[in-house]
Short mmCIF file of C-alpha atoms and ligand atoms in Angstrom, two decimals:
data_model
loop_
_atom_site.label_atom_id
_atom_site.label_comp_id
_atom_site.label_asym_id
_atom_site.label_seq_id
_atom_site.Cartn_x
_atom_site.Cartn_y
_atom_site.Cartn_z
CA UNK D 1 -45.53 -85.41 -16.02
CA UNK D 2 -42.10 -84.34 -14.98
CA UNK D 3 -39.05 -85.41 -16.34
CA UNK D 4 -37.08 -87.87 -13.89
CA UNK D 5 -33.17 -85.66 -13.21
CA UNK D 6 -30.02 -87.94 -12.19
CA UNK D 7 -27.08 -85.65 -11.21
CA UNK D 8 -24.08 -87.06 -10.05
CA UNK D 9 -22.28 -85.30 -7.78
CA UNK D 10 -18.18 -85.50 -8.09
CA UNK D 11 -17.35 -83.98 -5.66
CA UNK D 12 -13.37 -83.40 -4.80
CA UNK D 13 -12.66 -86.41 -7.23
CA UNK D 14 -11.46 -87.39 -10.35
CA UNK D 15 -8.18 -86.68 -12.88
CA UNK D 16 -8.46 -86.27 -16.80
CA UNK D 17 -7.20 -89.67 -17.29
CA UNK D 18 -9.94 -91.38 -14.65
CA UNK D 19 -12.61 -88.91 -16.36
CA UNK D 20 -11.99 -89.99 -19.78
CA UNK D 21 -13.04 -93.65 -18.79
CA UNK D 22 -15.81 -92.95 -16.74
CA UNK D 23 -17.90 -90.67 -19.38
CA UNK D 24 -16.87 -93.01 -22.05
CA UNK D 25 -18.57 -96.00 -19.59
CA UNK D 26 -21.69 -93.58 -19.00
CA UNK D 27 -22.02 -92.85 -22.53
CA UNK D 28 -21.82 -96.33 -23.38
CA UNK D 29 -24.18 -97.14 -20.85
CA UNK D 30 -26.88 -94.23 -21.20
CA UNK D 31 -27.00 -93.66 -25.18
CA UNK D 32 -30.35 -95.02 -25.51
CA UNK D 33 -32.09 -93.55 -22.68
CA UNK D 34 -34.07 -90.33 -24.45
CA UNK D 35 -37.03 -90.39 -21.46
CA UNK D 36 -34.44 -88.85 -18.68
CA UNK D 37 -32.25 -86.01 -17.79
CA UNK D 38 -29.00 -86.98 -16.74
CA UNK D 39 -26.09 -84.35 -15.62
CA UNK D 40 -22.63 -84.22 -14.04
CA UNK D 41 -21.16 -82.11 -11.66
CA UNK D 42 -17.67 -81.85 -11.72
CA UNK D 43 -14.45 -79.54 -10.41
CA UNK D 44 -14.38 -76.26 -12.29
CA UNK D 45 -10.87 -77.78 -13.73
CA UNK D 46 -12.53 -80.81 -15.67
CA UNK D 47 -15.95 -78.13 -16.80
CA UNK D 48 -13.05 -77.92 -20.14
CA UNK D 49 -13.05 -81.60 -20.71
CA UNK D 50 -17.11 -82.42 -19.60
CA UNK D 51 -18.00 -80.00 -21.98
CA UNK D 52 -14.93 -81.40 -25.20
CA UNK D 53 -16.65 -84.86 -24.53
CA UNK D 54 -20.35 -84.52 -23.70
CA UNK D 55 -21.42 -81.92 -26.37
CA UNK D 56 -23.71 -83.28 -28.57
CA UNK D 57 -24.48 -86.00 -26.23
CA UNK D 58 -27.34 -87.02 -23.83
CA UNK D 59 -25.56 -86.28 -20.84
CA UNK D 60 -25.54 -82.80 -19.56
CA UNK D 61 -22.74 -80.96 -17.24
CA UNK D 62 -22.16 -78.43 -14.34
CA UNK D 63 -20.09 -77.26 -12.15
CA UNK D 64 -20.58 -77.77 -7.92
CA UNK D 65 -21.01 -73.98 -6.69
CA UNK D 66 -20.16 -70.54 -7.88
CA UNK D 67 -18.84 -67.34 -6.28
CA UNK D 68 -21.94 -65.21 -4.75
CA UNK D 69 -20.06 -62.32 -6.39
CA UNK D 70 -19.99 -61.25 -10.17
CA UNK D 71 -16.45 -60.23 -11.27
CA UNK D 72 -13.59 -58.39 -9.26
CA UNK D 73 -11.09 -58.94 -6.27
CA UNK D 74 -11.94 -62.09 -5.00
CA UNK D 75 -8.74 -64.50 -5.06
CA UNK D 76 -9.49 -67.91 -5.69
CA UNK D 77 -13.72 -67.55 -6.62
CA UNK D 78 -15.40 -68.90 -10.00
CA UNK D 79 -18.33 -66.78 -11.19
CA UNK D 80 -21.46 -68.23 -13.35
CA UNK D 81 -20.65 -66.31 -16.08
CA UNK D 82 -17.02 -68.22 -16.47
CA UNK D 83 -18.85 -71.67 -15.70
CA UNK D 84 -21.23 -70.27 -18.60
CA UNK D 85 -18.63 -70.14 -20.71
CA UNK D 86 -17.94 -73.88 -20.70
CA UNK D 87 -21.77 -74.49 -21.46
CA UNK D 88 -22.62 -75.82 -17.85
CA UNK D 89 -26.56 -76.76 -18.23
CA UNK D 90 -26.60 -77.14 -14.05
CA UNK D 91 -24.49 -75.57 -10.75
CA UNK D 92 -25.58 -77.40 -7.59
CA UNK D 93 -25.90 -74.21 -5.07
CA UNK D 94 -25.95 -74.21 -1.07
CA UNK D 95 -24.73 -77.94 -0.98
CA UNK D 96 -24.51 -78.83 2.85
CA UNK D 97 -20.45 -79.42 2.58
CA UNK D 98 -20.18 -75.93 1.46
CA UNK D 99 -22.58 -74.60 3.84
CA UNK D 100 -20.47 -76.51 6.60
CA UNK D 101 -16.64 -75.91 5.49
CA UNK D 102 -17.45 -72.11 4.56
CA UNK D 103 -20.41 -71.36 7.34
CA UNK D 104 -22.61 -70.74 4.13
CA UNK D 105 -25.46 -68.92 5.64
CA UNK D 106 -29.19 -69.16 3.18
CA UNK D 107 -28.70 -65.79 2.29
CA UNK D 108 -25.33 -66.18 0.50
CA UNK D 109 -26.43 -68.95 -0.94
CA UNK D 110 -29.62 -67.22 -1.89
CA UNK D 111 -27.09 -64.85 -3.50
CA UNK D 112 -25.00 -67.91 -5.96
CA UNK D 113 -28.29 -68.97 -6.63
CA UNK D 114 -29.20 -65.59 -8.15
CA UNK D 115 -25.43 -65.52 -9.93
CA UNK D 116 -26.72 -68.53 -11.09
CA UNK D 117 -30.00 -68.15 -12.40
CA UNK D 118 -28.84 -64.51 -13.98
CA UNK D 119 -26.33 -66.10 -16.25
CA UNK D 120 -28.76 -68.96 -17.55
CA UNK D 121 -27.76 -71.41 -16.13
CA UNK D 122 -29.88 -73.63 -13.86
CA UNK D 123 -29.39 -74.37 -10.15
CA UNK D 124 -29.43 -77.37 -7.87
CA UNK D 125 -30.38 -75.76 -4.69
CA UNK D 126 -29.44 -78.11 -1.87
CA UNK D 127 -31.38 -77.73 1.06
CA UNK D 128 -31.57 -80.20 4.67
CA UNK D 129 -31.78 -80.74 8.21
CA UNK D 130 -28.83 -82.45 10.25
CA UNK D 131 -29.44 -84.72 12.65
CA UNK D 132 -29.72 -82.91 15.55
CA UNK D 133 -31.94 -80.30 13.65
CA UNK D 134 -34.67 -84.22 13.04
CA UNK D 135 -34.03 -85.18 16.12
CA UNK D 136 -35.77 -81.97 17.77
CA UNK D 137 -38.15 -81.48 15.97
CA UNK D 138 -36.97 -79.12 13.31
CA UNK D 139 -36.74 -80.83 10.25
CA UNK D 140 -39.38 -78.77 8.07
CA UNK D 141 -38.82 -75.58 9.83
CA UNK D 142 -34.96 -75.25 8.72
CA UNK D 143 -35.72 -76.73 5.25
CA UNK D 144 -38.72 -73.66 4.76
CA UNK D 145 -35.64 -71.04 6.48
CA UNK D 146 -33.63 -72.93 3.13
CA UNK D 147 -36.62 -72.76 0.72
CA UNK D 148 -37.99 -69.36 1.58
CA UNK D 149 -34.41 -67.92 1.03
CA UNK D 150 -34.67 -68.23 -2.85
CA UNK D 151 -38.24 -67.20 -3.00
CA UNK D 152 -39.50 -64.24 -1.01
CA UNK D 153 -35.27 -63.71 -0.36
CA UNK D 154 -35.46 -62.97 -3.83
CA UNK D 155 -36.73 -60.04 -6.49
CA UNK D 156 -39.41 -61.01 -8.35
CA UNK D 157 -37.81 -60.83 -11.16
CA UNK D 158 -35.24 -63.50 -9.83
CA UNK D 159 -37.46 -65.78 -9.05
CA UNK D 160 -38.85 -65.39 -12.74
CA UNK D 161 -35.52 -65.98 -13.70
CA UNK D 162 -35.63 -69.28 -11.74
CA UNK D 163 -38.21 -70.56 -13.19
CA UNK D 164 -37.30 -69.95 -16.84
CA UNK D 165 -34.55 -71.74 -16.50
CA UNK D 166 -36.35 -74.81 -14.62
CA UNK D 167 -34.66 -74.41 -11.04
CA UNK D 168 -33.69 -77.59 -9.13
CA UNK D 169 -34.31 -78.21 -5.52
CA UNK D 170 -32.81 -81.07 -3.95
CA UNK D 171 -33.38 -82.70 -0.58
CA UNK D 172 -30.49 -83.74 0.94
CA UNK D 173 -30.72 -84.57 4.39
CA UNK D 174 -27.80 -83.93 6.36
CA UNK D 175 -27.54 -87.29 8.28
CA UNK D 176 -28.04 -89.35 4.93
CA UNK D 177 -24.97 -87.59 2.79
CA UNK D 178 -21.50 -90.01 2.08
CA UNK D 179 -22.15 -92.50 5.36
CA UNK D 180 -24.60 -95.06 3.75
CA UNK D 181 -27.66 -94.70 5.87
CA UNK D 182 -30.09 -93.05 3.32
CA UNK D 183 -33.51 -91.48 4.43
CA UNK D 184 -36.85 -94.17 3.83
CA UNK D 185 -38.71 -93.40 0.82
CA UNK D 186 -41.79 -91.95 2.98
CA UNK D 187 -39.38 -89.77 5.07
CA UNK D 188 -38.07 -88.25 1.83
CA UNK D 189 -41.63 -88.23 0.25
CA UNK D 190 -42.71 -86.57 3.05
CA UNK D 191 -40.29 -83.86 2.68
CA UNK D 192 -40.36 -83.37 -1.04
CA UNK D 193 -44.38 -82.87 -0.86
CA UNK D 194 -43.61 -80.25 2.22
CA UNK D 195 -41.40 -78.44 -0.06
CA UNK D 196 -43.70 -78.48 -3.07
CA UNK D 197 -46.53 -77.10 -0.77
CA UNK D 198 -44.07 -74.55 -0.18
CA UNK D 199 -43.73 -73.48 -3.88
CA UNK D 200 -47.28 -73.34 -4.33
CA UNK D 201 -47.88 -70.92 -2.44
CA UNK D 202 -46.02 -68.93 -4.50
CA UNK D 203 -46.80 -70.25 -7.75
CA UNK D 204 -49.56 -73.11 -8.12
CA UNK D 205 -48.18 -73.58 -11.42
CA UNK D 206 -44.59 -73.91 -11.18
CA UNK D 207 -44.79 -75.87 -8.29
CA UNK D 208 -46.30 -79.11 -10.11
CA UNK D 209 -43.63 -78.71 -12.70
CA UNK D 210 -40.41 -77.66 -10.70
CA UNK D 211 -38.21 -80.96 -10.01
CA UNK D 212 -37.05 -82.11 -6.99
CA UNK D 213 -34.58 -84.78 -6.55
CA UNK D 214 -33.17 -86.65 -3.32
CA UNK D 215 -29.80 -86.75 -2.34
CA UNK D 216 -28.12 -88.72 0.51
CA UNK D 217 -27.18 -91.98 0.17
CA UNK D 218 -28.52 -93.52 -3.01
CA UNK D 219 -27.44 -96.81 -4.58
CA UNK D 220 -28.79 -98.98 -6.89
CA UNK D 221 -30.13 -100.91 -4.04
CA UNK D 222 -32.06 -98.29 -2.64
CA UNK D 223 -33.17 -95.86 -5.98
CA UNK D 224 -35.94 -97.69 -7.80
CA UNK D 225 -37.95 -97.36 -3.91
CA UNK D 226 -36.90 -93.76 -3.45
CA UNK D 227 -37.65 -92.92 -7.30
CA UNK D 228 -40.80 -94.36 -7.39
CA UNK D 229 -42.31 -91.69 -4.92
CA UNK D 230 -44.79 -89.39 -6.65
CA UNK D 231 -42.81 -85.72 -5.39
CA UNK D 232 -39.27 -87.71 -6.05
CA UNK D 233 -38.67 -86.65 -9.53
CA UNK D 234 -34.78 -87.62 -9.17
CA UNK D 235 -31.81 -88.07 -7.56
CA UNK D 236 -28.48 -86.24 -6.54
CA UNK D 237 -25.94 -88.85 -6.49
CA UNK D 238 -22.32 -88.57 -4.84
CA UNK D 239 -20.04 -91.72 -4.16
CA UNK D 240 -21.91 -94.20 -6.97
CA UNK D 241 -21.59 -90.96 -9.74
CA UNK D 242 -18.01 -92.29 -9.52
CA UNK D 243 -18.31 -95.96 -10.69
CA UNK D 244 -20.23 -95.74 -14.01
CA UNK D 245 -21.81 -99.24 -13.39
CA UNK D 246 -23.58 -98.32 -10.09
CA UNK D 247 -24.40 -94.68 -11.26
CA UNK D 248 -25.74 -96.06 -14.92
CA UNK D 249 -27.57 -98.67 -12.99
CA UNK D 250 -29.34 -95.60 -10.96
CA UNK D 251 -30.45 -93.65 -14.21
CA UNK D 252 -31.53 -96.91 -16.06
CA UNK D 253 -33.81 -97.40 -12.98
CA UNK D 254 -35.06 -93.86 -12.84
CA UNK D 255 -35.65 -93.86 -16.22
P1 PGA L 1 -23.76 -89.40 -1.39
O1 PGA L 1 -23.64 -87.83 -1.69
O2 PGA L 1 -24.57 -90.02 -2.52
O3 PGA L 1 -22.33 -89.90 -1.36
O4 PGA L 1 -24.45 -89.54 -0.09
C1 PGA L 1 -24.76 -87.09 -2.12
C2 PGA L 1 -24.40 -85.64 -2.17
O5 PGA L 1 -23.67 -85.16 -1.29
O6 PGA L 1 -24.85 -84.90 -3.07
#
């Protein structure tokens, strides 16, 4: 039985005054809930203050990409081992605004992922069709491009890496992210099992045990249907992880 994941998603929001009221609100609201894994991503900036209020709590924290690089001249880039040093449990990798705003290809995000994985810490790997991509046909052929970019992309020894530290996938279709119009529970079911046929044929094993949680869209309106999906094991939650009713709402009903 896997563990149901809620991750919410910040991202370019938030100010240490806001932040202090929201995880006081989610603490409030989530203390009691020991059956489910719940995590936030925030800006590197807050990682400082997730981690001075959430240690020693039931609500884990991360940080919303990493540099594909390890140390040296690179103006402006956060590595995993400096997110490590703040105690991030998650980093949500290959996230379809990066891939768009920086023309992320899979293999540099196959290469954050490794950062990732190499410094402990586990990854979210995002991975999606747009609309255009559904539309034609493509929808399982891009996510496998995404998918087989971490695995046979990858030394073996990565990939054992990856599953130590219980890797993340989530499906996040393109067309569903920030506008409201979320995928139906079968469309994302259908998905989700796609991509855990994938991992078994890599590893039987892992693949019945590795999470992987929907993004795009989700409300408390909409969560309980898309949660209740046998391969949905979660979700990845952007504009309700910002108002701790409607996010708390969300992990009461995965849980
Ligand atoms: P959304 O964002 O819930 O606002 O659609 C999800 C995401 O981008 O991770």
């Amino acid at each position: 039985m896997r563990r149901k994941l809620v991750v919410g998603n910040w991202k370019l929001n938030g100010s240490l005054s806001e932040n202090k009221v929201l995880i006081a609100s989610l603490l409030k609201n989530l203390n009691t809930i020991q059956t489910t894994d719940f995590a936030i991503c925030v800006p590197y900036t807050y990682l400082f203050q997730a981690q001075a209020l959430l240690t020693g709590t039931n609500i884990f924290w991360g940080a919303q990409n990493v540099s594909q690089f390890r140390d040296g001249a690179h103006t402006s880039s956060i590595s995993a081992h400096m997110i490590a040093d703040f105690d991030c449990s998650f980093a949500i990798i290959g996230h379809s605004e990066r891939r768009a705003l920086s023309n992320e290809s899979n293999q540099k995000a196959a290469k954050r992922f490794a950062r990732v994985v190499n410094a402990g810490i586990t990854p979210i790997y995002c991975v999606g069709e747009t609309a255009e991509e559904r539309a034609e046909g493509l929808a399982e052929n891009v996510v496998k491009n995404q998918i087989l970019a971490i695995t046979y992309g990858l030394d073996e020894s990565t990939f054992e890496y990856a599953k130590q530290v219980d890797m993340v996938i989530a499906y996040e279709p393109v067309w569903a992210i920030g506008n409201g119009r979320t995928a139906s529970p079968q469309q994302a079911q259908d998905m989700h099992a796609f991509i855990r046929d994938l991992i078994a044929k890599i590893d039987a094993d892992f693949s019945k045990r590795v999470r992987i949680i929907y993004g795009g869209s989700v409300t408390p309106d909409n969560a309980l249907a898309l949660l209740s999906m046998p391969d949905i094991d979660g979700g990845l939650i952007g504009r309700c992880s910002l108002i701790a009713e409607e996010f708390s709402q969300i992990c009461h009903l995965a849980s």
